[in-house]
Structures are given as C-alpha cells and as structure tokens.
Short mmCIF file of C-alpha atoms and ligand atoms in Angstrom, two decimals:
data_model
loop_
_atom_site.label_atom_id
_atom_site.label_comp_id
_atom_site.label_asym_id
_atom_site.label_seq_id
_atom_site.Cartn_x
_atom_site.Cartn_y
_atom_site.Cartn_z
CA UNK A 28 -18.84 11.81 5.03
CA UNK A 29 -16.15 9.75 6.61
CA UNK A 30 -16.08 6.50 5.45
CA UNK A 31 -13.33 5.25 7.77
CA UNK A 32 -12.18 1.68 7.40
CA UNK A 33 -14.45 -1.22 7.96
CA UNK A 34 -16.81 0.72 9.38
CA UNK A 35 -19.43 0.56 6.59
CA UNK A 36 -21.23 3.51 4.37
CA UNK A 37 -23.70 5.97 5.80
CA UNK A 38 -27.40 5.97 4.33
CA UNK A 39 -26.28 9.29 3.11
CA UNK A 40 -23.54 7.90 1.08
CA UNK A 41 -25.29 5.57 -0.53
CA UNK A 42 -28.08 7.72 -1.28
CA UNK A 43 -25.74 10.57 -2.94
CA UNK A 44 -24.61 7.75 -4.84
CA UNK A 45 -27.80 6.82 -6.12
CA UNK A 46 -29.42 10.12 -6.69
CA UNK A 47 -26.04 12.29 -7.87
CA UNK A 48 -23.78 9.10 -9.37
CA UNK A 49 -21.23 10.31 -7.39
CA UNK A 50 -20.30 10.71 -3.55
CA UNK A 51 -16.58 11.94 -2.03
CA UNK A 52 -15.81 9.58 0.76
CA UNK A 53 -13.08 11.44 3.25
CA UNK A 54 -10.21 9.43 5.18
CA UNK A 55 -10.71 5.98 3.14
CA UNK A 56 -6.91 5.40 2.15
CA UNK A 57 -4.39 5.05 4.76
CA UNK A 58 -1.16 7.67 4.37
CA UNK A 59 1.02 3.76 3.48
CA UNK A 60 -1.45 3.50 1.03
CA UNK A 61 -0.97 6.81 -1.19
CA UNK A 62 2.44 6.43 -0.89
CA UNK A 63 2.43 3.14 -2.67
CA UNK A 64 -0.10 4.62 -5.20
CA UNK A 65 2.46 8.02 -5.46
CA UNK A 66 5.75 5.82 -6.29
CA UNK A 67 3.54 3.66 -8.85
CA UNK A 68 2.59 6.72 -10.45
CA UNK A 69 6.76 7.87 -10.61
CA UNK A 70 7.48 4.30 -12.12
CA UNK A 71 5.32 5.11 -14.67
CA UNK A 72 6.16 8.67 -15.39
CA UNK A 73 9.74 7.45 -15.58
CA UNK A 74 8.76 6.01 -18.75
CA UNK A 75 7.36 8.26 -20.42
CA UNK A 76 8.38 8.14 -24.10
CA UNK A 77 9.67 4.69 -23.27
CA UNK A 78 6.61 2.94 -22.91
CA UNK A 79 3.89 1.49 -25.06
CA UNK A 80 1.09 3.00 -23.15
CA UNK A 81 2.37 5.98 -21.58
CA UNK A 82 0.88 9.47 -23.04
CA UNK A 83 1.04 13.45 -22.69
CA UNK A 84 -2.27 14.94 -23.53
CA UNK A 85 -0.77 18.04 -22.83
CA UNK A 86 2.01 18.06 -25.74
CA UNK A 87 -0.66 16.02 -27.82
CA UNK A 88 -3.25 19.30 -27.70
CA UNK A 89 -0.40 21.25 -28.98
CA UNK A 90 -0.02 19.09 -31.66
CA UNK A 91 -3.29 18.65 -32.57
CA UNK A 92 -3.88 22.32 -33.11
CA UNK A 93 -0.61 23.47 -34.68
CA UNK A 94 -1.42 21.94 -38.22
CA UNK A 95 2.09 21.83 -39.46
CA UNK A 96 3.18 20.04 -36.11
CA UNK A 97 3.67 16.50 -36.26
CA UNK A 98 2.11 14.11 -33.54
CA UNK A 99 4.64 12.28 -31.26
CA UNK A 100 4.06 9.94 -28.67
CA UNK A 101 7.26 8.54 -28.30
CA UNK A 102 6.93 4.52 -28.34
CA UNK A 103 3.56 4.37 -27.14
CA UNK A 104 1.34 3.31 -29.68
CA UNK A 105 -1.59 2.06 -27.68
CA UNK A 106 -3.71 4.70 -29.96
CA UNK A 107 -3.34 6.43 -33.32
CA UNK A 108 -3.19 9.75 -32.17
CA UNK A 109 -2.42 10.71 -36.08
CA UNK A 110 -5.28 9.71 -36.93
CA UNK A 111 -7.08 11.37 -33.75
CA UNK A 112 -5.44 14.36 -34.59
CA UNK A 113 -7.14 14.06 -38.14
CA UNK A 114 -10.15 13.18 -36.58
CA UNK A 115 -10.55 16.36 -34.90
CA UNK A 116 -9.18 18.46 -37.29
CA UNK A 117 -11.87 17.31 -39.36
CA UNK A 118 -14.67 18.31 -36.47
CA UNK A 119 -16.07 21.70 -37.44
CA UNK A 120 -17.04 22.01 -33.71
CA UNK A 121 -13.97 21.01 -32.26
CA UNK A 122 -12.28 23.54 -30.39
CA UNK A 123 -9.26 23.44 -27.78
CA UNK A 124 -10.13 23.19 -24.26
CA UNK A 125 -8.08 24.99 -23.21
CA UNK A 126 -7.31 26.67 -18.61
CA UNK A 127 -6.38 30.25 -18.95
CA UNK A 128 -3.04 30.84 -17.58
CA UNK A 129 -0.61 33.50 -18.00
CA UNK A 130 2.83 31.24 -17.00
CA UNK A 131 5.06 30.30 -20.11
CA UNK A 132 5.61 26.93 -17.71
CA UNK A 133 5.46 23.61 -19.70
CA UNK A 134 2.54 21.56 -18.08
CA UNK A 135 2.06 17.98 -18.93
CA UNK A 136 -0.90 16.01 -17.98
CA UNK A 137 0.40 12.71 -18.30
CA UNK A 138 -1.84 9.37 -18.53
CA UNK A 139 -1.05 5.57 -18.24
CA UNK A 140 -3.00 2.81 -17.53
CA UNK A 141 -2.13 -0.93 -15.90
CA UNK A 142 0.10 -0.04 -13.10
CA UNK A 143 -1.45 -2.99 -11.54
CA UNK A 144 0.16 -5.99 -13.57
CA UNK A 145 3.55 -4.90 -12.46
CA UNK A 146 3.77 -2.86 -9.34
CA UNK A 147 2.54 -4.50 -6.41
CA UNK A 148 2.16 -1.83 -4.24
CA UNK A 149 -1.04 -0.49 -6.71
CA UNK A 150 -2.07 -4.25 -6.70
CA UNK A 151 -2.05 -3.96 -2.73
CA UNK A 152 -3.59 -1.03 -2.70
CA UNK A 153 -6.65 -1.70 -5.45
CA UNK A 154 -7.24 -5.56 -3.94
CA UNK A 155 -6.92 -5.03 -0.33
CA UNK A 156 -7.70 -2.07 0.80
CA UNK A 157 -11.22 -0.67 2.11
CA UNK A 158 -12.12 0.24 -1.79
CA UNK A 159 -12.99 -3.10 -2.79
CA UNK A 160 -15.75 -3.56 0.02
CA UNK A 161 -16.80 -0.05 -0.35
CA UNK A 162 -17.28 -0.51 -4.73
CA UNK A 163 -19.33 -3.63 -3.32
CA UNK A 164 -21.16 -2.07 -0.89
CA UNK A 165 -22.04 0.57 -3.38
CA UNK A 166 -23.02 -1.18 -6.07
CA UNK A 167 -24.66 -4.01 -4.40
CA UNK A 168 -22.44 -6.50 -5.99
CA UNK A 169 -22.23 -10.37 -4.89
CA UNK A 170 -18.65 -10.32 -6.35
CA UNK A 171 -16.89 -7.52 -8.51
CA UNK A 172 -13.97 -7.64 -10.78
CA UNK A 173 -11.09 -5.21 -11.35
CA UNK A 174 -11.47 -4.11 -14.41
CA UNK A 175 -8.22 -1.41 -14.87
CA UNK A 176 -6.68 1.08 -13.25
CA UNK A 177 -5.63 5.07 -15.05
CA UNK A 178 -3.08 7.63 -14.07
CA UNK A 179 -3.96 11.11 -14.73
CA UNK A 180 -1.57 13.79 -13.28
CA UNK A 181 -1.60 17.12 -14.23
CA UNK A 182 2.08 19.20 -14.25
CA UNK A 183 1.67 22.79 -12.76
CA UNK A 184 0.33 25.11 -15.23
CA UNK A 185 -1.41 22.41 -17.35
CA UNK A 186 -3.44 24.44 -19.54
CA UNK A 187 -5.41 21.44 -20.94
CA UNK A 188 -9.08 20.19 -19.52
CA UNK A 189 -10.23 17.21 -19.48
CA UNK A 190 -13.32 17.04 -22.13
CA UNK A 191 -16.55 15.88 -20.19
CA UNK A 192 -17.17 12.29 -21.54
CA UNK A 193 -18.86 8.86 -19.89
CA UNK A 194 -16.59 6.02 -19.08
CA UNK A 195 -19.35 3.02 -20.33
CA UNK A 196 -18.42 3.36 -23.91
CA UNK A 197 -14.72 3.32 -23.48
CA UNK A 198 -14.69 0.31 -21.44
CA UNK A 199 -15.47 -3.61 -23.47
CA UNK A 200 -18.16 -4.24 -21.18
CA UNK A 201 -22.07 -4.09 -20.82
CA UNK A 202 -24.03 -3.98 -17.31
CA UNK A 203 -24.78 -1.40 -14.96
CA UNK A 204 -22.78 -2.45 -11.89
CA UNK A 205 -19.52 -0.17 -12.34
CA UNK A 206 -17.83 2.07 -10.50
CA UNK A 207 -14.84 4.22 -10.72
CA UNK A 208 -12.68 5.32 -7.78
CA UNK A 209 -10.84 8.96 -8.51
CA UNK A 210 -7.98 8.90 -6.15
CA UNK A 211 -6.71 12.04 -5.52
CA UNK A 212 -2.36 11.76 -4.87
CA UNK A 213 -2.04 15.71 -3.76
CA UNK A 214 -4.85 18.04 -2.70
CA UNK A 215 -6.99 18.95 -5.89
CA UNK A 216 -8.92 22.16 -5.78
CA UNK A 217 -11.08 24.52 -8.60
CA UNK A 218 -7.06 26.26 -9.10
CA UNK A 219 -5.62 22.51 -9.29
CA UNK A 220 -8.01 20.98 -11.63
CA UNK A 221 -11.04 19.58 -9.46
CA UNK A 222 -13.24 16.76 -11.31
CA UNK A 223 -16.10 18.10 -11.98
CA UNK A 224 -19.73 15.63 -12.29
CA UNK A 225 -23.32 16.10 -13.60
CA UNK A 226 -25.24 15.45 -10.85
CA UNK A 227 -27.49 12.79 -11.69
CA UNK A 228 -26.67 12.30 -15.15
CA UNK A 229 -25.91 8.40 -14.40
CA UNK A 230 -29.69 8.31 -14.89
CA UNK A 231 -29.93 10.49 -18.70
CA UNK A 232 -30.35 6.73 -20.23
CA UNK A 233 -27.94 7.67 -22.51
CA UNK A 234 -24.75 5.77 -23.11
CA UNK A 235 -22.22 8.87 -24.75
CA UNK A 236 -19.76 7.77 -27.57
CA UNK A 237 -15.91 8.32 -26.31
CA UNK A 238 -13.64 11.53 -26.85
CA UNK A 239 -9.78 11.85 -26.78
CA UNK A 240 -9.87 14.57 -23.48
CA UNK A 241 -8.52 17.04 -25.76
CA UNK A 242 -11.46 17.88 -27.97
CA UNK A 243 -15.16 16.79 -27.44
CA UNK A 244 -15.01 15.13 -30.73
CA UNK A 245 -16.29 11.83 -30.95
CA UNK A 246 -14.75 8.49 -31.79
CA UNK A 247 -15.66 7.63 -35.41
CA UNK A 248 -16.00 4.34 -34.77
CA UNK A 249 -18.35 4.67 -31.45
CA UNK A 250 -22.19 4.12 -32.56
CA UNK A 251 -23.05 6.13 -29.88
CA UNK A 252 -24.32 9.69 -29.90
CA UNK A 253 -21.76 12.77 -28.95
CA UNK A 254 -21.62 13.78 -25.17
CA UNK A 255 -23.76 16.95 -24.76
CA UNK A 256 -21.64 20.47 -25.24
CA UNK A 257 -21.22 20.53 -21.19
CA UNK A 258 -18.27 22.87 -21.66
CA UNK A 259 -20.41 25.32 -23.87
CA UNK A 260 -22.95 25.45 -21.40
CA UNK A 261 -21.59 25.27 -18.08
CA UNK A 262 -24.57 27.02 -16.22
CA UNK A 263 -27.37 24.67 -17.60
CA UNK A 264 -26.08 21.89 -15.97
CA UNK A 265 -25.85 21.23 -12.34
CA UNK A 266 -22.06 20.57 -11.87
CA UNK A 267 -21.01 19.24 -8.53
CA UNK A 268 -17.09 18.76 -7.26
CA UNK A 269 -15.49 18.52 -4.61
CA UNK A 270 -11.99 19.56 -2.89
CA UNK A 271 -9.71 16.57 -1.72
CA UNK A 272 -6.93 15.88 -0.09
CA UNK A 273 -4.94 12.62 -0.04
CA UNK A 274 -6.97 10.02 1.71
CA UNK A 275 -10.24 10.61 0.47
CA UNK A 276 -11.73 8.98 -2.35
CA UNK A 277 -14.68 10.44 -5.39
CA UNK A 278 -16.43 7.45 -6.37
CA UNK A 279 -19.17 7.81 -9.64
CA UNK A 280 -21.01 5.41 -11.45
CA UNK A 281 -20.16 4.40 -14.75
CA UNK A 282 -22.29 6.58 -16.77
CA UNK A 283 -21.94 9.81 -14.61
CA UNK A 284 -20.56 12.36 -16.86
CA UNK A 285 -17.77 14.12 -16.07
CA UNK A 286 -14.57 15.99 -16.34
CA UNK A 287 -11.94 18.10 -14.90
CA UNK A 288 -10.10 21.87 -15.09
CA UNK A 289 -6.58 22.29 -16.00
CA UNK A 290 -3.86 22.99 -13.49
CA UNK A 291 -3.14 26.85 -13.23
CA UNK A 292 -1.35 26.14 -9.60
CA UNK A 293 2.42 26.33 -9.17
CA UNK A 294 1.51 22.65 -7.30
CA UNK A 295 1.09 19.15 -8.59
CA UNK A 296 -2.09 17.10 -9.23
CA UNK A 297 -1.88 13.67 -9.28
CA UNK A 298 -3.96 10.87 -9.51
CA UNK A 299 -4.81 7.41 -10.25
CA UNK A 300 -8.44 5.83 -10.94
CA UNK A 301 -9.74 2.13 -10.22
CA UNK A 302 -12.31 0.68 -11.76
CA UNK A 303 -14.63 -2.35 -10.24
CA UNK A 304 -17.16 -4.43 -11.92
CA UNK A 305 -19.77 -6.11 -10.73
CA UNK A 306 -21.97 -9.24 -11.19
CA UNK A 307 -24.29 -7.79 -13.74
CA UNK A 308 -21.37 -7.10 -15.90
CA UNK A 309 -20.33 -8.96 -19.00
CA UNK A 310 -17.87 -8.82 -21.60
CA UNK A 311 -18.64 -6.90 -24.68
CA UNK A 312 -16.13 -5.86 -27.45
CA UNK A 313 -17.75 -2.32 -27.88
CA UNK A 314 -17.44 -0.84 -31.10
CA UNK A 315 -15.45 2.22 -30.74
CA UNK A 316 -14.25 1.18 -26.90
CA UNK A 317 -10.47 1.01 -26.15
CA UNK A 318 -8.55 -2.09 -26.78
CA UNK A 319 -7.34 -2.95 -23.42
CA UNK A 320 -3.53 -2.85 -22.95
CA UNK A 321 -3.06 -6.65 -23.57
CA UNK A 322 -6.39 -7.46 -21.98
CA UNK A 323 -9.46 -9.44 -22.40
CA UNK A 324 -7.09 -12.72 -23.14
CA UNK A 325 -10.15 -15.24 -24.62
CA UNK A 326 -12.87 -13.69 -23.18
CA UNK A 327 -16.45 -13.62 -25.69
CA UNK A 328 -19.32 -10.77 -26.05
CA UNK A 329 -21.73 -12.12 -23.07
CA UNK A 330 -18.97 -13.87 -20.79
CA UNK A 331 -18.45 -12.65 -17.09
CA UNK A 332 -15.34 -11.11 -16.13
CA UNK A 333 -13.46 -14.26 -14.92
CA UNK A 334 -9.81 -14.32 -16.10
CA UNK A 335 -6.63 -13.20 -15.02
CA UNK A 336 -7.10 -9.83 -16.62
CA UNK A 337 -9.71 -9.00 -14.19
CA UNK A 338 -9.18 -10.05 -10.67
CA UNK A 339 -12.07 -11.11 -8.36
CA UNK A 340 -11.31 -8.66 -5.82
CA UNK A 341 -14.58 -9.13 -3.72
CA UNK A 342 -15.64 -10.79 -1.82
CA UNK A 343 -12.77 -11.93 0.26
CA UNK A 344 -12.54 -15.49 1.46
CA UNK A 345 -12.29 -14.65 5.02
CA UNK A 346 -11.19 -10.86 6.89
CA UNK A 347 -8.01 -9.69 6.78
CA UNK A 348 -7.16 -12.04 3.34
CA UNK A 349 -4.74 -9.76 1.38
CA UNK A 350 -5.12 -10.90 -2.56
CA UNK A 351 -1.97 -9.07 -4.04
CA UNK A 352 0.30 -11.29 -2.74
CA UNK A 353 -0.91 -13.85 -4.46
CA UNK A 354 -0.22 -12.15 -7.86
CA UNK A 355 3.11 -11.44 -9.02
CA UNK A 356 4.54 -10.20 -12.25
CA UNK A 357 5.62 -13.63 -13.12
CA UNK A 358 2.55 -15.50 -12.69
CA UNK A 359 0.05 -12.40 -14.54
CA UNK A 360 3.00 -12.86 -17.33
CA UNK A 361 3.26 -9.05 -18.15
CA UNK A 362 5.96 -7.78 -20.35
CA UNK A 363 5.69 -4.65 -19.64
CA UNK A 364 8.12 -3.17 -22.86
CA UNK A 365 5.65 -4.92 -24.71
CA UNK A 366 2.20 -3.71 -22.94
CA UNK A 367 1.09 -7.45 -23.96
CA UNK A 368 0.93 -10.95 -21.77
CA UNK A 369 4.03 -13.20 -22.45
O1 AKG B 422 -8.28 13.17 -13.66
C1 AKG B 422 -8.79 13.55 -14.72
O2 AKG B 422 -8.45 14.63 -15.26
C2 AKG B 422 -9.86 12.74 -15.41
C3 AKG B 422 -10.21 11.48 -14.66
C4 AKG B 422 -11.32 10.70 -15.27
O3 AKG B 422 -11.94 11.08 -16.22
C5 AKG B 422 -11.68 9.40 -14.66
O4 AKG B 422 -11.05 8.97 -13.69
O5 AKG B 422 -12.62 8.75 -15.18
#
C-alpha cells in the first residue's frame, strides 16, 4: 500500500500490522530524505575500525569459526566479541549461517548504531519526517519516544545471514508499544538479502533471549528462552518479505521475529532502522539487553522514556514543526570518539 505523506494509513495497513506484525509501506520517504540517511550511513562506515561502536559481522563470523583466529574489532568495544566468540564456540548447536556464493569477493556487513546524536540529517529524517506519525498511528500511541537508530549494510557477496532473533530483549525497555522502521537505502531483493518475518509471531507470547546475528546462540546472560531453530526449519514457518526499493519503508512490531539473507548480488544493500516507543513503554535494565551506546543517562526500571536520550518525537506541537533543529551535537553533548555523553 502507498502510504504517501500525510495522507494517513489504510485499514489494510493497519490490519497487516496487527494480524502479521509487519506491513511494507511504499513511497513514505522522500528521494532528500534517503540521501541524508545514505551520507549518514558513509560517515559512519568511514569509521570503521576507528570508532567505539562501529562493527563487521562479516569478518567477525570468520573469526568466530576459524579457532586459531583472533577476534578484532578495531577500537570498538561496545561488546566483547571474545567472549561472544567463546560463547558460541561453546554452543554444541551453533553452526555458521552462512549465503552460498561462489565469488572469492570480501563482503562486509557492517553495523553501527546512534547516527542520530551527531548527524543531523538522520535526526531530520527520524524526527520529522512522515515516520513519526505513521509509528503513532500504528501503534496507537498518545506520544512515542525515539528510542535508537541501527545501520546494517551488507557489501556485495556478503555470505553472512542475519540469525532470526526478536528485538524486545535487546532493547532496556518493557511495554508493548514498539515499533521498528527497516529502511531500505538501495533496492533489497531474495539475491540482495530481503528481511524476512514470521507472520504473526508478534503474538507467540514469547519474549526470545538475544543472539549475536552470526550464530543463533543465545546471550548467557538473557533469562529468556532461545529463539526457535527458524533457519533449520524454514518450511514450518510462514515467512513473509518483501522487495523494496528506496522510499518505502517495512515496519514490525517489537516482538515479530525476524531476519535476513546474505548478499550474493554484485550490488549494495544498505540500510538503517528506527526505533519508536510508545506510551506504554518504560524503562527496564533487561538482564542480558544491550547497554545503550552512552544511553539511558539516570533513567530507573519503571520510568517513562523522558530524557535527552530518547526524544519525544510525537506528537508535534503544531504541523509542519521540524524537531531536529532544535537538537544539535552541542546541546545532546555527544563525543562521538568516546560513544559516551560529555
Ligand atoms: O538488516 C538486517 O540484516 C537486519 C535488520 C534487523 O534485524 C532490524 O532492523 O531489526
């Protein structure tokens, strides 16, 4: 369906959100918009190795594998991917997921987070354009938050797949009113690495401990149960996706399951995701969750969102108020060499 800007949902896209946990909304981002989305995303590749938060799950598969091979993730040091890699060595059931390609290319699926606090073209985009009212709209929310945004973007002939997993338990919250907005940067197809979603599984009841992407293995530290072998047993489960160009947005709900192919294309795939909170959602430091990249400044188990981590990016005070101007790097205090608030 066409969402089109300020023109409101259909009844159909709010129902395939509500049955499925997921609807593709076409035309929702202007061609401005992805541009200032595509040259956040460079930024951050550019520092790759440099920065604290900065990662290539691609090269870290390889090294998780190769026993002998050490880990290295440059400076970023937002996780202990030694210890992951121990972790899954560990896992009698883990086993690479692994696209089967024949090209000796190097891929790289590269992943950052919190483009936001210091590129205000990604603030611009994730504050004031239609995907704040349509997150709302959605979710029913009085008000939502931004909670983060996350760069995935898979290098031509990326071998590596992105493990089916739920985003609840990596997130330090509790509620039921989030959504996350897959942004496609170039066309994504089944050869480009498609996300792929379990129709309806936002309503299993079941909140699924994280995984590192690379493995299905769990997080130790997660008291939640591991995500169903989805992988193993592709035809049991009804697996819906959907090809996307630039422009069109795949919005699911917080516990949809889901995941994605590898890149066996000679073309990029790039993309960012934004995640919005809503009013039933509270602070909760999850065991087994992700620290935030400097997040969560004073914020308690039980509090709402409120603080200058997470924007109120809804509702807006009157039409046509743009938010991101009113943020700038100086007055979020960022430091961005040290992923932490000044
Ligand atoms: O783009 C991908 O490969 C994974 C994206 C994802 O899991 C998400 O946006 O929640």
């Amino acid at each position: 369906m066409s969402a089109g800007r300020g023109r409101g949902l259909s009844a159909e896209d709010r129902d395939a959100f509500q049955q499925d946990g997921v609807v593709c909304l076409r035309n929702v981002l202007t061609s401005g918009e992805i541009e200032k989305l595509r040259a956040g995303v460079a930024q951050q590749m550019e520092r790759l190795g440099r920065s604290k938060t900065g990662y290539d799950f691609e090269a870290f598969g390889k090294q998780v594998w190769d026993p002998v091979r050490p880990v290295e993730t440059g400076t970023a040091n937002r996780f202990d991917m030694q210890a992951m890699k121990e972790i899954i060595q560990a896992d009698p059931a883990a086993c690479p997921l692994l696209e089967e390609d024949a090209s000796d290319s190097e891929g790289l699926f590269f992943y950052d987070v919190a483009a936001w606090k210091t590129d205000p073209g990604v603030r611009m985009v994730a504050f004031d354009s239609a995907l704040p009212g349509i997150a709302a709209e959605l979710l029913d929310a009085r008000y939502l938050n931004f909670w983060e945004d996350t760069t995935f973007v898979k290098a031509p002939h990326t071998r590596q797949k992105t493990a089916f997993h739920q985003d609840l338990a990596y997130f330090q919250i509790e509620g039921e009113q989030c959504v996350i907005v897959w942004i496609p940067l170039d066309a994504a197809d089944d050869g480009t690495g498609v996300m792929q979603y379990i129709r309806g599984s936002h309503r299993w009841g079941e909140t699924f401990a994280p995984n590192a992407f690379v493995s299905r293995t769990s997080f130790p530290s997660s008291p939640h149960p591991k995500c169903p072998d989805i992988e193993g047993n592709l035809a049991a489960y009804d697996i819906v996706s959907f090809q996307v160009k630039p422009g069109d947005v795949i919005i699911h709900h917080v516990m949809t399951v889901h995941g994605a192919g590898g890149n066996r294309s000679d073309l990029w795939r790039r993309a960012m995701s934004f995640r919005y909170c809503g009013d039933d959602v509270r602070y909760f430091d999850r065991p087994g969750a992700l620290k935030q990249a400097g997040g969560a400044a004073g914020l308690r188990d039980g509090d709402r969102l409120f603080s200058k981590d997470y924007p109120v990016v809804w509702p807006k005070p009157w039409p046509g108020f743009r938010l991101s101007p009113v943020y700038d790097a100086r007055q979020i205090g960022w430091d961005l060499e040290r992923a932490r608030y000044t």
